[in-house]
Amino acid sequence: MTDRKPCKVCNFTRQKSYGLVVPSLDDLKIKGCEFLGFSSGEPVTVVLEDDGTIVQDQAYFLCLPPNTKFMLLHEKETWSPGCRMDGGTAWMARDSMVLEADTVDSSSAAARWWHLAQQLKQDLASIILMSEADLQTLVEAPCPELASAMGFEEKKAEDLQETLQGVLDRREEERQSKELLQLYLKAAVKEDQQQEVPSQPSQEGAGDVEVDAVEVDSASGFMSRTLMVLKGKTSPETRLSTEELQMVVTRGMEAMEKVLGWDRRRTSALLQACEAELTGRLQQVQAVQSIRSNTQLDREQRAEEGVEKPAQGSN
């Protein structure tokens, strides 16, 4: 019999974490689902909590050290680095960090971009997962300090900030295109849309109101600013982080109807948009990871060939 291995499991928000002892990867899935309150019939993916490596092989599982922490993911959930702050739309699981309302000054702003810089230093592909608030915080960071935090030359940091601004610009272009299409559809079906048009100006205005970045709405569990984006911004799915999109999609139709106070048709449209945006981002991340894996494999093969040639020459 295989020795039992002590380990830890958590959900994708990292809000729930449990210690358990299991002999195999399959047992980890079964007991982990029980501890985390997952339905027994739902398929889950096991990844390493610290870097998101997918764990599928029993032999690899057995090689991991005791007390390794695993994350269990449902189909529409994805791993993202922990311990980050994102300037206004931070994931609620990290809001346990106490930030006094009257101390949000230049030092806390610096802390925000520094933590984001460390996230990018670990994996540049996380650009895809960031909210617009994340990206804007990094764009506005002092270039010399950003270069130092990431271990870059200043010119490379400037190029990075230009890239981040380009991502922001593309998201804005996507929104403008959607808005033009929506205006066309409203004109084409004017009578059908008249009841919704008057409510839009007040919502748009509400979107400009600054809300405490770390305030959590107790009734819904969402960040107050996240709710503001969902209710008052055009194409909110392009403004949210991937984690926030996951939370919206995971909550489902009935829960989001109550949270937003919308009818089913409008809520359904939002959920579909969020799910499409989430799927697109995850596909981009998978593409980057695939390219990275292939590049690493090519390097290893070239290195092996380089070792073999001198050995043959010596014979």
Short mmCIF file of C-alpha atoms in Angstrom, two decimals:
data_model
loop_
_atom_site.label_atom_id
_atom_site.label_comp_id
_atom_site.label_asym_id
_atom_site.label_seq_id
_atom_site.Cartn_x
_atom_site.Cartn_y
_atom_site.Cartn_z
CA MET A 1 0.00 0.00 0.00
CA THR A 2 1.14 3.54 -0.76
CA ASP A 3 2.07 5.65 2.25
CA ARG A 4 -0.45 8.30 3.19
CA LYS A 5 0.70 11.83 2.34
CA PRO A 6 -0.16 14.92 4.45
CA CYS A 7 -1.18 17.83 2.23
CA LYS A 8 -3.44 20.88 2.03
CA VAL A 9 -6.30 21.83 -0.30
CA CYS A 10 -7.99 25.14 -1.07
CA ASN A 11 -10.56 26.56 -3.49
CA PHE A 12 -9.70 29.04 -6.25
CA THR A 13 -10.43 32.08 -4.06
CA ARG A 14 -8.12 30.70 -1.34
CA GLN A 15 -10.85 31.54 1.19
CA LYS A 16 -11.14 27.90 2.28
CA SER A 17 -8.09 25.78 3.10
CA TYR A 18 -7.95 22.38 4.80
CA GLY A 19 -5.30 19.89 5.83
CA LEU A 20 -5.79 16.22 5.04
CA VAL A 21 -3.88 12.95 4.66
CA VAL A 22 -4.40 10.83 1.53
CA PRO A 23 -2.61 7.91 -0.19
CA SER A 24 -3.30 8.94 -3.81
CA LEU A 25 -4.26 11.71 -6.19
CA ASP A 26 -7.75 10.26 -6.64
CA ASP A 27 -8.27 10.25 -2.88
CA LEU A 28 -7.09 13.86 -2.77
CA LYS A 29 -9.84 14.80 -5.23
CA ILE A 30 -12.51 12.88 -3.31
CA LYS A 31 -11.62 14.12 0.17
CA GLY A 32 -10.76 17.61 -1.08
CA CYS A 33 -14.19 17.95 -2.69
CA GLU A 34 -15.83 16.84 0.56
CA PHE A 35 -13.89 19.34 2.67
CA LEU A 36 -14.46 22.22 0.24
CA GLY A 37 -18.16 21.48 -0.18
CA PHE A 38 -18.01 20.54 -3.87
CA SER A 39 -20.63 18.24 -5.36
CA SER A 40 -19.31 14.68 -5.57
CA GLY A 41 -20.20 14.29 -9.24
CA GLU A 42 -18.48 17.47 -10.45
CA PRO A 43 -15.15 17.03 -12.29
CA VAL A 44 -12.26 18.95 -10.73
CA THR A 45 -8.72 19.80 -11.79
CA VAL A 46 -5.89 19.65 -9.26
CA VAL A 47 -3.11 22.25 -9.51
CA LEU A 48 -0.26 23.35 -7.28
CA GLU A 49 -1.43 26.38 -5.30
CA ASP A 50 1.84 28.27 -5.59
CA ASP A 51 2.40 28.18 -9.37
CA GLY A 52 -0.68 26.59 -11.01
CA THR A 53 1.05 23.44 -12.31
CA ILE A 54 -1.62 20.87 -13.25
CA VAL A 55 -1.23 17.61 -11.31
CA GLN A 56 -2.59 14.60 -13.23
CA ASP A 57 0.05 11.91 -12.73
CA GLN A 58 0.01 9.73 -9.61
CA ALA A 59 3.79 9.25 -9.71
CA TYR A 60 4.34 13.01 -9.79
CA PHE A 61 1.90 13.43 -6.91
CA LEU A 62 3.88 10.93 -4.83
CA CYS A 63 7.15 12.78 -5.55
CA LEU A 64 5.86 16.05 -4.09
CA PRO A 65 6.98 16.92 -0.55
CA PRO A 66 4.67 16.53 2.47
CA ASN A 67 2.25 19.41 3.18
CA THR A 68 2.21 20.54 -0.45
CA LYS A 69 -0.78 22.83 -1.00
CA PHE A 70 -3.13 21.99 -3.86
CA MET A 71 -5.95 24.01 -5.41
CA LEU A 72 -9.10 22.28 -6.68
CA LEU A 73 -10.73 23.96 -9.67
CA HIS A 74 -14.10 23.55 -11.34
CA GLU A 75 -14.42 23.72 -15.13
CA LYS A 76 -14.78 27.53 -15.36
CA GLU A 77 -12.24 28.33 -12.67
CA THR A 78 -8.55 28.96 -13.24
CA TRP A 79 -5.47 29.39 -11.11
CA SER A 80 -4.03 32.85 -10.52
CA PRO A 81 -1.22 34.04 -8.24
CA GLY A 82 -2.12 34.84 -4.65
CA CYS A 83 -1.26 37.80 -2.44
CA ARG A 84 -1.85 40.62 -4.88
CA MET A 85 -3.67 43.95 -4.72
CA ASP A 86 -5.11 45.56 -7.81
CA GLY A 87 -5.98 49.13 -7.13
CA GLY A 88 -9.74 48.99 -6.77
CA THR A 89 -10.98 45.64 -7.99
CA ALA A 90 -8.93 43.32 -5.76
CA TRP A 91 -10.29 39.82 -5.27
CA MET A 92 -12.33 39.58 -2.12
CA ALA A 93 -10.21 36.74 -0.74
CA ARG A 94 -7.31 39.13 -0.31
CA ASP A 95 -9.35 41.85 1.34
CA SER A 96 -8.53 40.46 4.75
CA MET A 97 -5.48 42.71 4.55
CA VAL A 98 -6.49 45.66 6.71
CA LEU A 99 -6.25 48.94 4.81
CA GLU A 100 -7.37 51.94 6.84
CA ALA A 101 -9.61 54.28 4.83
CA ASP A 102 -7.66 57.39 5.82
CA THR A 103 -4.24 55.95 4.93
CA VAL A 104 -4.75 55.46 1.20
CA ASP A 105 -1.83 57.72 0.26
CA SER A 106 1.17 57.61 -2.04
CA SER A 107 2.76 54.78 -0.06
CA SER A 108 -0.27 52.50 -0.51
CA ALA A 109 -0.38 53.40 -4.21
CA ALA A 110 3.27 52.40 -4.47
CA ALA A 111 2.50 49.14 -2.69
CA ARG A 112 -0.23 48.38 -5.23
CA TRP A 113 1.96 48.73 -8.30
CA TRP A 114 4.87 46.96 -6.59
CA HIS A 115 2.76 43.87 -5.85
CA LEU A 116 1.45 43.88 -9.42
CA ALA A 117 5.01 44.20 -10.73
CA GLN A 118 6.01 41.12 -8.72
CA GLN A 119 3.09 39.24 -10.26
CA LEU A 120 4.27 40.19 -13.76
CA LYS A 121 7.85 39.30 -12.86
CA GLN A 122 6.62 35.80 -11.99
CA ASP A 123 4.59 35.44 -15.20
CA LEU A 124 4.11 38.10 -17.89
CA ALA A 125 1.08 36.17 -19.16
CA SER A 126 -0.80 37.47 -16.10
CA ILE A 127 -1.32 40.69 -18.09
CA ILE A 128 -4.21 38.84 -19.71
CA LEU A 129 -5.83 38.17 -16.33
CA MET A 130 -5.62 41.70 -14.94
CA SER A 131 -8.45 44.18 -14.54
CA GLU A 132 -8.23 47.62 -16.11
CA ALA A 133 -7.48 49.05 -12.68
CA ASP A 134 -4.47 46.72 -12.44
CA LEU A 135 -3.18 47.76 -15.84
CA GLN A 136 -3.71 51.48 -15.24
CA THR A 137 -1.85 51.26 -11.91
CA LEU A 138 1.19 49.78 -13.65
CA VAL A 139 1.05 52.29 -16.51
CA GLU A 140 1.11 55.16 -14.01
CA ALA A 141 3.94 53.65 -11.91
CA PRO A 142 7.27 55.55 -11.99
CA CYS A 143 9.29 53.91 -14.77
CA PRO A 144 12.67 53.77 -12.94
CA GLU A 145 11.10 52.19 -9.85
CA LEU A 146 9.12 49.74 -12.00
CA ALA A 147 12.31 48.72 -13.80
CA SER A 148 14.04 48.15 -10.46
CA ALA A 149 11.14 46.11 -9.06
CA MET A 150 11.08 43.80 -12.09
CA GLY A 151 14.85 43.59 -12.59
CA PHE A 152 14.58 45.26 -16.02
CA GLU A 153 16.55 47.97 -17.74
CA GLU A 154 14.58 51.21 -17.81
CA LYS A 155 14.03 50.98 -21.58
CA LYS A 156 12.45 47.55 -21.18
CA ALA A 157 10.18 48.89 -18.43
CA GLU A 158 9.10 51.70 -20.79
CA ASP A 159 8.29 49.12 -23.47
CA LEU A 160 6.29 47.13 -20.91
CA GLN A 161 4.23 50.20 -19.95
CA GLU A 162 3.56 50.89 -23.64
CA THR A 163 2.36 47.29 -24.01
CA LEU A 164 0.07 47.65 -20.99
CA GLN A 165 -1.34 50.89 -22.41
CA GLY A 166 -1.93 49.06 -25.68
CA VAL A 167 -3.96 46.40 -23.84
CA LEU A 168 -6.06 49.16 -22.25
CA ASP A 169 -6.55 50.82 -25.63
CA ARG A 170 -7.67 47.57 -27.26
CA ARG A 171 -10.22 46.94 -24.52
CA GLU A 172 -11.54 50.47 -25.00
CA GLU A 173 -11.78 49.90 -28.76
CA GLU A 174 -13.74 46.70 -28.12
CA ARG A 175 -16.16 48.62 -25.92
CA GLN A 176 -16.63 51.36 -28.49
CA SER A 177 -17.36 48.79 -31.19
CA LYS A 178 -19.93 47.09 -28.95
CA GLU A 179 -21.51 50.44 -28.10
CA LEU A 180 -21.87 51.33 -31.79
CA LEU A 181 -23.51 47.97 -32.45
CA GLN A 182 -25.85 48.45 -29.49
CA LEU A 183 -26.84 51.92 -30.74
CA TYR A 184 -27.61 50.46 -34.15
CA LEU A 185 -29.74 47.69 -32.64
CA LYS A 186 -31.59 50.18 -30.45
CA ALA A 187 -32.37 52.31 -33.47
CA ALA A 188 -33.59 49.25 -35.37
CA VAL A 189 -35.85 48.08 -32.55
CA LYS A 190 -36.59 51.44 -30.98
CA GLU A 191 -39.99 50.62 -29.56
CA ASP A 192 -38.63 47.52 -27.87
CA GLN A 193 -35.84 49.38 -26.11
CA GLN A 194 -37.55 52.61 -24.97
CA GLN A 195 -38.13 51.41 -21.41
CA GLU A 196 -34.43 50.72 -20.79
CA VAL A 197 -32.95 53.88 -22.33
CA PRO A 198 -33.98 56.37 -19.56
CA SER A 199 -32.26 54.33 -16.85
CA GLN A 200 -28.86 54.45 -18.56
CA PRO A 201 -27.75 58.07 -17.84
CA SER A 202 -28.09 57.64 -14.08
CA GLN A 203 -26.14 54.38 -14.26
CA GLU A 204 -23.36 55.92 -16.32
CA GLY A 205 -23.06 58.77 -13.87
CA ALA A 206 -22.88 56.36 -10.98
CA GLY A 207 -19.91 54.71 -12.63
CA ASP A 208 -17.81 57.82 -12.10
CA VAL A 209 -18.32 57.90 -8.34
CA GLU A 210 -15.24 56.83 -6.42
CA VAL A 211 -15.88 53.98 -3.98
CA ASP A 212 -13.64 52.64 -1.27
CA ALA A 213 -11.50 50.08 -3.10
CA VAL A 214 -11.47 47.57 -0.26
CA GLU A 215 -15.13 47.80 0.86
CA VAL A 216 -17.02 44.54 0.51
CA ASP A 217 -20.81 44.52 0.13
CA SER A 218 -21.93 42.22 2.94
CA ALA A 219 -25.15 41.16 1.21
CA SER A 220 -23.58 40.00 -2.07
CA GLY A 221 -19.96 39.30 -1.12
CA PHE A 222 -18.76 41.39 -4.08
CA MET A 223 -16.40 44.34 -3.78
CA SER A 224 -18.38 47.60 -3.86
CA ARG A 225 -16.36 48.85 -6.80
CA THR A 226 -16.94 45.58 -8.66
CA LEU A 227 -20.69 46.08 -8.24
CA MET A 228 -20.31 49.66 -9.46
CA VAL A 229 -18.54 48.42 -12.60
CA LEU A 230 -21.16 45.72 -13.21
CA LYS A 231 -24.11 48.08 -12.78
CA GLY A 232 -22.82 51.36 -14.13
CA LYS A 233 -20.16 50.76 -16.77
CA THR A 234 -20.54 49.83 -20.42
CA SER A 235 -19.13 46.41 -21.34
CA PRO A 236 -18.16 45.68 -17.72
CA GLU A 237 -16.72 42.28 -18.67
CA THR A 238 -13.74 44.01 -20.32
CA ARG A 239 -12.99 46.02 -17.15
CA LEU A 240 -12.93 43.20 -14.58
CA SER A 241 -10.11 40.89 -13.62
CA THR A 242 -10.34 37.23 -14.54
CA GLU A 243 -11.01 36.31 -10.93
CA GLU A 244 -13.96 38.69 -10.79
CA LEU A 245 -15.32 37.28 -14.05
CA GLN A 246 -15.08 33.80 -12.55
CA MET A 247 -17.01 34.92 -9.50
CA VAL A 248 -19.81 36.37 -11.65
CA VAL A 249 -20.04 33.26 -13.84
CA THR A 250 -19.86 30.89 -10.86
CA ARG A 251 -22.68 32.68 -9.02
CA GLY A 252 -25.10 31.91 -11.86
CA MET A 253 -28.34 33.45 -13.09
CA GLU A 254 -30.56 33.53 -10.00
CA ALA A 255 -27.87 34.82 -7.64
CA MET A 256 -26.78 37.59 -10.03
CA GLU A 257 -30.40 38.65 -10.61
CA LYS A 258 -30.70 39.29 -6.87
CA VAL A 259 -27.29 40.97 -6.60
CA LEU A 260 -27.90 43.35 -9.51
CA GLY A 261 -31.67 43.76 -9.21
CA TRP A 262 -32.07 43.16 -12.94
CA ASP A 263 -34.54 41.11 -14.96
CA ARG A 264 -33.56 37.71 -16.36
CA ARG A 265 -32.91 38.91 -19.93
CA ARG A 266 -30.51 41.63 -18.91
CA THR A 267 -28.74 39.42 -16.37
CA SER A 268 -28.42 36.63 -18.94
CA ALA A 269 -26.78 39.02 -21.41
CA LEU A 270 -24.24 40.07 -18.78
CA LEU A 271 -23.44 36.47 -17.80
CA GLN A 272 -22.98 35.48 -21.44
CA ALA A 273 -20.64 38.42 -22.01
CA CYS A 274 -18.63 37.60 -18.87
CA GLU A 275 -18.38 33.93 -19.80
CA ALA A 276 -17.24 34.77 -23.34
CA GLU A 277 -14.61 37.20 -22.02
CA LEU A 278 -13.44 34.63 -19.46
CA THR A 279 -13.18 31.90 -22.09
CA GLY A 280 -11.22 34.19 -24.39
CA ARG A 281 -8.73 35.12 -21.69
CA LEU A 282 -8.22 31.51 -20.62
CA GLN A 283 -7.61 30.51 -24.24
CA GLN A 284 -4.99 33.25 -24.51
CA VAL A 285 -3.28 32.03 -21.34
CA GLN A 286 -3.32 28.44 -22.61
CA ALA A 287 -1.82 29.58 -25.92
CA VAL A 288 0.98 31.42 -24.12
CA GLN A 289 1.66 28.39 -21.91
CA SER A 290 1.73 26.10 -24.95
CA ILE A 291 4.23 28.34 -26.75
CA ARG A 292 6.32 28.54 -23.60
CA SER A 293 6.31 24.74 -23.16
CA ASN A 294 7.28 24.14 -26.80
CA THR A 295 10.08 26.70 -26.55
CA GLN A 296 11.41 25.06 -23.39
CA LEU A 297 11.26 21.63 -25.05
CA ASP A 298 13.21 22.92 -28.07
CA ARG A 299 15.87 24.38 -25.79
CA GLU A 300 16.23 21.11 -23.89
CA GLN A 301 16.54 19.13 -27.13
CA ARG A 302 19.21 21.50 -28.46
CA ALA A 303 21.07 21.26 -25.16
CA GLU A 304 20.99 17.44 -25.31
CA GLU A 305 22.27 17.49 -28.90
CA GLY A 306 25.09 19.81 -27.85
CA VAL A 307 26.15 17.38 -25.12
CA GLU A 308 26.03 14.33 -27.40
CA LYS A 309 28.23 15.80 -30.18
CA PRO A 310 31.34 16.43 -28.02
CA ALA A 311 30.92 12.97 -26.49
CA GLN A 312 30.92 11.37 -29.96
CA GLY A 313 33.97 13.39 -30.99
CA SER A 314 35.96 12.09 -28.02
CA ASN A 315 35.42 8.53 -29.21
#
